[in-house]
Amino acid sequence: MSESFRQANGRKVVSRASAQELGTVSHLLIDGPYRSVAAVVVGRGRRARLVDWAALSGFGPDAVMVADEGALRTPADAREQAAADGKLELVGRRALTELGNELGIIDDVTFNPRTGALETLRVADRDIDAAALLGSGSFAAVLDKSQESLP
Amino acid sequence: MHLLMTASQINGLPVVTLGGDDVAEVRDVIYSPEAGRLVGLTLNKRGFLSGRRRELLPASSVHALGRDAVMVADASCLVLPEDAPEEVAHPGTDRNVVGDDVLTEGGVSLGTVRDLALLVGSTGEVVGYQIDKVGGGEGYIPLPAQLAVSGSTLVVPDTTEEFVRDDLVGLGAAVEEFRSRLGMR
């Protein structure tokens, strides 16, 4: 079973210890080189908190479970702050090849909910293997040149 | 495949790292007419009216030049003029071929240079010029790899006259034939 970024958006985040809802998923921060979800951003703006992927007890179809409220932390660096502000959101970002040609806008991203590993990127009605992803930043997601569409 | 762009289409492109961050945008190309290639790029800060950056991008640090972006490995590819290769930091003042007359070896004037046409891809090879034709209108001429350039005139082989094209696509097709005619490949 795969999850997708669009489906995950807005899912509630629940503490296993207190059974309380701590917020909802607003973004997923990816780790470019490892092509996986590094952290879940809970809430938006100044009140946004992060949960590291390793600190999740489960990414379920109805709720994202954490051990307790202590799993939520504030952004630790500029990149995490940018993620909390929604500036690194992969869905809606332009996809460039490493040759500098735009392929389109990323519609959705699927990932494995057990491991966090990215699976496919949906760009302009094509499903692109996440293995082609070289990095993702403030301007674009960069894909390797095997994705260059030939004229 | 020949995908060509003019220098004016490259100006304004974002400079993007393989990590996906936009670190600058292209202000202008630095070109060596003798070598027939791009040697580097001058840069602006990103964003509307945000001004010039001192750093330069040597062509040797360009990962790829594309339709939509100039790709670099990371932000350290941008170097201060004092750390840049001489040809990038201090290009000759007679390097600007725009406005020069294009004369064939037989002494026929084809027009004046308006812009450069570059091969898009991993290199920055300049394969032709956009010209304002003598009789009016614009055209594109292919270039040999090297040619004689003075401050005001370029001398091109006589064959060039047969290869004047109306657009970049036509030029792309003409370059290879032109060069094989000259025995370049």
PDB file of N, CA and C in Angstrom, chain A residues 8-76:
ATOM      1  N   ALA A   8      -2.253  12.474   2.382  1.00  0.00           N
ATOM      2  CA  ALA A   8      -1.764  12.629   3.752  1.00  0.00           C
ATOM      3  C   ALA A   8      -2.046  14.018   4.309  1.00  0.00           C
ATOM      4  N   ASN A   9      -2.196  14.977   3.394  1.00  0.00           N
ATOM      5  CA  ASN A   9      -2.404  16.354   3.827  1.00  0.00           C
ATOM      6  C   ASN A   9      -3.692  16.472   4.645  1.00  0.00           C
ATOM      7  N   GLY A  10      -3.595  17.053   5.834  1.00  0.00           N
ATOM      8  CA  GLY A  10      -4.765  17.255   6.677  1.00  0.00           C
ATOM      9  C   GLY A  10      -5.079  16.093   7.602  1.00  0.00           C
ATOM     10  N   ARG A  11      -4.290  14.995   7.470  1.00  0.00           N
ATOM     11  CA  ARG A  11      -4.543  13.848   8.354  1.00  0.00           C
ATOM     12  C   ARG A  11      -4.196  14.215   9.797  1.00  0.00           C
ATOM     13  N   LYS A  12      -5.007  13.692  10.749  1.00  0.00           N
ATOM     14  CA  LYS A  12      -4.755  14.079  12.142  1.00  0.00           C
ATOM     15  C   LYS A  12      -3.537  13.362  12.710  1.00  0.00           C
ATOM     16  N   VAL A  13      -2.882  14.049  13.626  1.00  0.00           N
ATOM     17  CA  VAL A  13      -1.710  13.511  14.315  1.00  0.00           C
ATOM     18  C   VAL A  13      -2.121  13.292  15.764  1.00  0.00           C
ATOM     19  N   VAL A  14      -1.997  12.028  16.223  1.00  0.00           N
ATOM     20  CA  VAL A  14      -2.556  11.656  17.527  1.00  0.00           C
ATOM     21  C   VAL A  14      -1.467  11.105  18.449  1.00  0.00           C
ATOM     22  N   SER A  15      -1.524  11.520  19.717  1.00  0.00           N
ATOM     23  CA  SER A  15      -0.601  10.991  20.732  1.00  0.00           C
ATOM     24  C   SER A  15      -1.098   9.637  21.212  1.00  0.00           C
ATOM     25  N   ARG A  16      -0.201   8.639  21.170  1.00  0.00           N
ATOM     26  CA  ARG A  16      -0.563   7.305  21.642  1.00  0.00           C
ATOM     27  C   ARG A  16      -0.769   7.315  23.154  1.00  0.00           C
ATOM     28  N   ALA A  17       0.019   8.155  23.862  1.00  0.00           N
ATOM     29  CA  ALA A  17      -0.032   8.195  25.319  1.00  0.00           C
ATOM     30  C   ALA A  17      -1.329   8.814  25.835  1.00  0.00           C
ATOM     31  N   SER A  18      -1.757   9.935  25.194  1.00  0.00           N
ATOM     32  CA  SER A  18      -2.925  10.643  25.738  1.00  0.00           C
ATOM     33  C   SER A  18      -4.179  10.471  24.891  1.00  0.00           C
ATOM     34  N   ALA A  19      -4.012   9.866  23.679  1.00  0.00           N
ATOM     35  CA  ALA A  19      -5.114   9.719  22.718  1.00  0.00           C
ATOM     36  C   ALA A  19      -5.633  11.063  22.236  1.00  0.00           C
ATOM     37  N   GLN A  20      -4.866  12.116  22.488  1.00  0.00           N
ATOM     38  CA  GLN A  20      -5.305  13.443  22.048  1.00  0.00           C
ATOM     39  C   GLN A  20      -4.793  13.762  20.657  1.00  0.00           C
ATOM     40  N   GLU A  21      -5.605  14.513  19.938  1.00  0.00           N
ATOM     41  CA  GLU A  21      -5.174  14.982  18.619  1.00  0.00           C
ATOM     42  C   GLU A  21      -4.265  16.182  18.818  1.00  0.00           C
ATOM     43  N   LEU A  22      -3.059  16.111  18.244  1.00  0.00           N
ATOM     44  CA  LEU A  22      -2.059  17.160  18.461  1.00  0.00           C
ATOM     45  C   LEU A  22      -2.032  18.177  17.320  1.00  0.00           C
ATOM     46  N   GLY A  23      -2.727  17.838  16.243  1.00  0.00           N
ATOM     47  CA  GLY A  23      -2.751  18.747  15.096  1.00  0.00           C
ATOM     48  C   GLY A  23      -2.987  17.940  13.835  1.00  0.00           C
ATOM     49  N   THR A  24      -2.773  18.575  12.686  1.00  0.00           N
ATOM     50  CA  THR A  24      -2.932  17.856  11.413  1.00  0.00           C
ATOM     51  C   THR A  24      -1.684  18.035  10.553  1.00  0.00           C
ATOM     52  N   VAL A  25      -1.515  17.099   9.640  1.00  0.00           N
ATOM     53  CA  VAL A  25      -0.352  17.136   8.739  1.00  0.00           C
ATOM     54  C   VAL A  25      -0.525  18.291   7.748  1.00  0.00           C
ATOM     55  N   SER A  26       0.450  19.196   7.695  1.00  0.00           N
ATOM     56  CA  SER A  26       0.358  20.274   6.699  1.00  0.00           C
ATOM     57  C   SER A  26       1.369  20.080   5.571  1.00  0.00           C
ATOM     58  N   HIS A  27       2.527  19.504   5.882  1.00  0.00           N
ATOM     59  CA  HIS A  27       3.547  19.279   4.858  1.00  0.00           C
ATOM     60  C   HIS A  27       4.345  18.042   5.204  1.00  0.00           C
ATOM     61  N   LEU A  28       5.033  17.522   4.191  1.00  0.00           N
ATOM     62  CA  LEU A  28       6.017  16.475   4.434  1.00  0.00           C
ATOM     63  C   LEU A  28       7.347  17.008   3.940  1.00  0.00           C
ATOM     64  N   LEU A  29       8.351  16.994   4.818  1.00  0.00           N
ATOM     65  CA  LEU A  29       9.684  17.478   4.439  1.00  0.00           C
ATOM     66  C   LEU A  29      10.475  16.290   3.919  1.00  0.00           C
ATOM     67  N   ILE A  30      11.030  16.432   2.714  1.00  0.00           N
ATOM     68  CA  ILE A  30      11.771  15.295   2.195  1.00  0.00           C
ATOM     69  C   ILE A  30      13.266  15.504   2.347  1.00  0.00           C
ATOM     70  N   ASP A  31      13.937  14.386   2.390  1.00  0.00           N
ATOM     71  CA  ASP A  31      15.384  14.360   2.446  1.00  0.00           C
ATOM     72  C   ASP A  31      15.818  14.024   1.023  1.00  0.00           C
ATOM     73  N   GLY A  32      16.301  15.034   0.302  1.00  0.00           N
ATOM     74  CA  GLY A  32      16.602  14.874  -1.117  1.00  0.00           C
ATOM     75  C   GLY A  32      17.492  13.690  -1.431  1.00  0.00           C
ATOM     76  N   PRO A  33      18.713  13.678  -0.882  1.00  0.00           N
ATOM     77  CA  PRO A  33      19.652  12.615  -1.255  1.00  0.00           C
ATOM     78  C   PRO A  33      19.139  11.209  -0.947  1.00  0.00           C
ATOM     79  N   TYR A  34      18.321  11.061   0.120  1.00  0.00           N
ATOM     80  CA  TYR A  34      17.841   9.724   0.478  1.00  0.00           C
ATOM     81  C   TYR A  34      16.461   9.426  -0.100  1.00  0.00           C
ATOM     82  N   ARG A  35      15.872  10.425  -0.774  1.00  0.00           N
ATOM     83  CA  ARG A  35      14.577  10.242  -1.440  1.00  0.00           C
ATOM     84  C   ARG A  35      13.542   9.639  -0.504  1.00  0.00           C
ATOM     85  N   SER A  36      13.456  10.257   0.684  1.00  0.00           N
ATOM     86  CA  SER A  36      12.461   9.757   1.623  1.00  0.00           C
ATOM     87  C   SER A  36      11.899  10.919   2.433  1.00  0.00           C
ATOM     88  N   VAL A  37      10.818  10.643   3.151  1.00  0.00           N
ATOM     89  CA  VAL A  37      10.219  11.660   4.013  1.00  0.00           C
ATOM     90  C   VAL A  37      11.090  11.766   5.260  1.00  0.00           C
ATOM     91  N   ALA A  38      11.610  12.974   5.525  1.00  0.00           N
ATOM     92  CA  ALA A  38      12.483  13.173   6.686  1.00  0.00           C
ATOM     93  C   ALA A  38      11.666  13.539   7.918  1.00  0.00           C
ATOM     94  N   ALA A  39      10.603  14.309   7.700  1.00  0.00           N
ATOM     95  CA  ALA A  39       9.815  14.777   8.841  1.00  0.00           C
ATOM     96  C   ALA A  39       8.414  15.158   8.385  1.00  0.00           C
ATOM     97  N   VAL A  40       7.500  15.098   9.345  1.00  0.00           N
ATOM     98  CA  VAL A  40       6.119  15.506   9.101  1.00  0.00           C
ATOM     99  C   VAL A  40       5.944  16.877   9.761  1.00  0.00           C
ATOM    100  N   VAL A  41       5.428  17.844   9.002  1.00  0.00           N
ATOM    101  CA  VAL A  41       5.156  19.157   9.579  1.00  0.00           C
ATOM    102  C   VAL A  41       3.707  19.163  10.063  1.00  0.00           C
ATOM    103  N   VAL A  42       3.528  19.474  11.355  1.00  0.00           N
ATOM    104  CA  VAL A  42       2.209  19.474  11.970  1.00  0.00           C
ATOM    105  C   VAL A  42       1.802  20.923  12.208  1.00  0.00           C
ATOM    106  N   GLY A  43       0.667  21.317  11.662  1.00  0.00           N
ATOM    107  CA  GLY A  43       0.199  22.698  11.829  1.00  0.00           C
ATOM    108  C   GLY A  43       0.917  23.627  10.876  1.00  0.00           C
ATOM    109  N   ARG A  44       0.533  24.886  10.933  1.00  0.00           N
ATOM    110  CA  ARG A  44       1.064  25.860   9.983  1.00  0.00           C
ATOM    111  C   ARG A  44       1.626  27.086  10.673  1.00  0.00           C
ATOM    112  N   GLY A  45       2.429  27.824   9.921  1.00  0.00           N
ATOM    113  CA  GLY A  45       2.903  29.133  10.376  1.00  0.00           C
ATOM    114  C   GLY A  45       3.776  29.049  11.614  1.00  0.00           C
ATOM    115  N   ARG A  46       3.624  30.017  12.509  1.00  0.00           N
ATOM    116  CA  ARG A  46       4.514  30.078  13.670  1.00  0.00           C
ATOM    117  C   ARG A  46       4.279  28.943  14.645  1.00  0.00           C
ATOM    118  N   ARG A  47       3.095  28.338  14.563  1.00  0.00           N
ATOM    119  CA  ARG A  47       2.802  27.249  15.499  1.00  0.00           C
ATOM    120  C   ARG A  47       3.162  25.892  14.916  1.00  0.00           C
ATOM    121  N   ALA A  48       3.763  25.885  13.738  1.00  0.00           N
ATOM    122  CA  ALA A  48       4.116  24.612  13.110  1.00  0.00           C
ATOM    123  C   ALA A  48       5.178  23.876  13.933  1.00  0.00           C
ATOM    124  N   ARG A  49       5.010  22.569  14.036  1.00  0.00           N
ATOM    125  CA  ARG A  49       5.979  21.718  14.733  1.00  0.00           C
ATOM    126  C   ARG A  49       6.368  20.582  13.788  1.00  0.00           C
ATOM    127  N   LEU A  50       7.545  19.995  14.035  1.00  0.00           N
ATOM    128  CA  LEU A  50       7.989  18.878  13.215  1.00  0.00           C
ATOM    129  C   LEU A  50       8.049  17.596  14.024  1.00  0.00           C
ATOM    130  N   VAL A  51       7.775  16.488  13.357  1.00  0.00           N
ATOM    131  CA  VAL A  51       8.054  15.172  13.939  1.00  0.00           C
ATOM    132  C   VAL A  51       8.990  14.463  12.972  1.00  0.00           C
ATOM    133  N   ASP A  52      10.144  14.052  13.454  1.00  0.00           N
ATOM    134  CA  ASP A  52      11.068  13.299  12.604  1.00  0.00           C
ATOM    135  C   ASP A  52      10.417  11.969  12.235  1.00  0.00           C
ATOM    136  N   TRP A  53      10.707  11.526  11.022  1.00  0.00           N
ATOM    137  CA  TRP A  53      10.107  10.266  10.577  1.00  0.00           C
ATOM    138  C   TRP A  53      10.393   9.143  11.573  1.00  0.00           C
ATOM    139  N   ALA A  54      11.619   9.110  12.077  1.00  0.00           N
ATOM    140  CA  ALA A  54      12.021   8.039  13.000  1.00  0.00           C
ATOM    141  C   ALA A  54      11.238   8.087  14.313  1.00  0.00           C
ATOM    142  N   ALA A  55      10.656   9.258  14.630  1.00  0.00           N
ATOM    143  CA  ALA A  55       9.935   9.392  15.898  1.00  0.00           C
ATOM    144  C   ALA A  55       8.445   9.045  15.770  1.00  0.00           C
ATOM    145  N   LEU A  56       8.006   8.695  14.550  1.00  0.00           N
ATOM    146  CA  LEU A  56       6.604   8.302  14.383  1.00  0.00           C
ATOM    147  C   LEU A  56       6.420   6.888  14.895  1.00  0.00           C
ATOM    148  N   SER A  57       5.269   6.618  15.522  1.00  0.00           N
ATOM    149  CA  SER A  57       5.036   5.216  15.831  1.00  0.00           C
ATOM    150  C   SER A  57       4.225   4.559  14.723  1.00  0.00           C
ATOM    151  N   GLY A  58       3.607   5.343  13.861  1.00  0.00           N
ATOM    152  CA  GLY A  58       2.938   4.746  12.704  1.00  0.00           C
ATOM    153  C   GLY A  58       2.323   5.812  11.820  1.00  0.00           C
ATOM    154  N   PHE A  59       2.406   5.570  10.505  1.00  0.00           N
ATOM    155  CA  PHE A  59       1.756   6.477   9.560  1.00  0.00           C
ATOM    156  C   PHE A  59       0.556   5.724   9.022  1.00  0.00           C
ATOM    157  N   GLY A  60      -0.579   5.848   9.711  1.00  0.00           N
ATOM    158  CA  GLY A  60      -1.743   5.044   9.361  1.00  0.00           C
ATOM    159  C   GLY A  60      -2.664   5.735   8.376  1.00  0.00           C
ATOM    160  N   PRO A  61      -3.616   4.971   7.813  1.00  0.00           N
ATOM    161  CA  PRO A  61      -4.521   5.539   6.820  1.00  0.00           C
ATOM    162  C   PRO A  61      -5.479   6.587   7.408  1.00  0.00           C
ATOM    163  N   ASP A  62      -5.705   6.533   8.720  1.00  0.00           N
ATOM    164  CA  ASP A  62      -6.654   7.470   9.325  1.00  0.00           C
ATOM    165  C   ASP A  62      -5.997   8.454  10.278  1.00  0.00           C
ATOM    166  N   ALA A  63      -4.807   8.094  10.771  1.00  0.00           N
ATOM    167  CA  ALA A  63      -4.111   8.998  11.691  1.00  0.00           C
ATOM    168  C   ALA A  63      -2.621   8.694  11.679  1.00  0.00           C
ATOM    169  N   VAL A  64      -1.874   9.738  11.958  1.00  0.00           N
ATOM    170  CA  VAL A  64      -0.433   9.592  12.129  1.00  0.00           C
ATOM    171  C   VAL A  64      -0.191   9.527  13.627  1.00  0.00           C
ATOM    172  N   MET A  65       0.414   8.437  14.087  1.00  0.00           N
ATOM    173  CA  MET A  65       0.567   8.219  15.519  1.00  0.00           C
ATOM    174  C   MET A  65       1.978   8.582  15.988  1.00  0.00           C
ATOM    175  N   VAL A  66       2.039   9.286  17.134  1.00  0.00           N
ATOM    176  CA  VAL A  66       3.334   9.553  17.773  1.00  0.00           C
ATOM    177  C   VAL A  66       3.235   9.069  19.212  1.00  0.00           C
ATOM    178  N   ALA A  67       4.405   8.830  19.845  1.00  0.00           N
ATOM    179  CA  ALA A  67       4.387   8.279  21.202  1.00  0.00           C
ATOM    180  C   ALA A  67       3.684   9.244  22.153  1.00  0.00           C
ATOM    181  N   ASP A  68       4.107  10.497  22.128  1.00  0.00           N
ATOM    182  CA  ASP A  68       3.468  11.504  22.974  1.00  0.00           C
ATOM    183  C   ASP A  68       3.800  12.892  22.424  1.00  0.00           C
ATOM    184  N   GLU A  69       3.350  13.903  23.118  1.00  0.00           N
ATOM    185  CA  GLU A  69       3.515  15.264  22.624  1.00  0.00           C
ATOM    186  C   GLU A  69       4.990  15.660  22.512  1.00  0.00           C
ATOM    187  N   GLY A  70       5.848  14.971  23.271  1.00  0.00           N
ATOM    188  CA  GLY A  70       7.287  15.245  23.250  1.00  0.00           C
ATOM    189  C   GLY A  70       7.951  14.959  21.911  1.00  0.00           C
ATOM    190  N   ALA A  71       7.250  14.213  21.044  1.00  0.00           N
ATOM    191  CA  ALA A  71       7.813  13.912  19.721  1.00  0.00           C
ATOM    192  C   ALA A  71       7.791  15.133  18.808  1.00  0.00           C
ATOM    193  N   LEU A  72       6.950  16.122  19.164  1.00  0.00           N
ATOM    194  CA  LEU A  72       6.856  17.324  18.349  1.00  0.00           C
ATOM    195  C   LEU A  72       7.924  18.326  18.771  1.00  0.00           C
ATOM    196  N   ARG A  73       8.631  18.891  17.775  1.00  0.00           N
ATOM    197  CA  ARG A  73       9.682  19.849  18.103  1.00  0.00           C
ATOM    198  C   ARG A  73       9.588  21.060  17.178  1.00  0.00           C
ATOM    199  N   THR A  74      10.281  22.125  17.572  1.00  0.00           N
ATOM    200  CA  THR A  74      10.272  23.328  16.736  1.00  0.00           C
ATOM    201  C   THR A  74      11.300  23.159  15.620  1.00  0.00           C
ATOM    202  N   PRO A  75      11.164  23.927  14.540  1.00  0.00           N
ATOM    203  CA  PRO A  75      12.146  23.829  13.450  1.00  0.00           C
ATOM    204  C   PRO A  75      13.545  24.151  13.957  1.00  0.00           C
ATOM    205  N   ALA A  76      14.529  23.335  13.537  1.00  0.00           N
ATOM    206  CA  ALA A  76      15.879  23.458  14.099  1.00  0.00           C
ATOM    207  C   ALA A  76      16.819  24.265  13.213  1.00  0.00           C
TER     208      ALA A  76
END
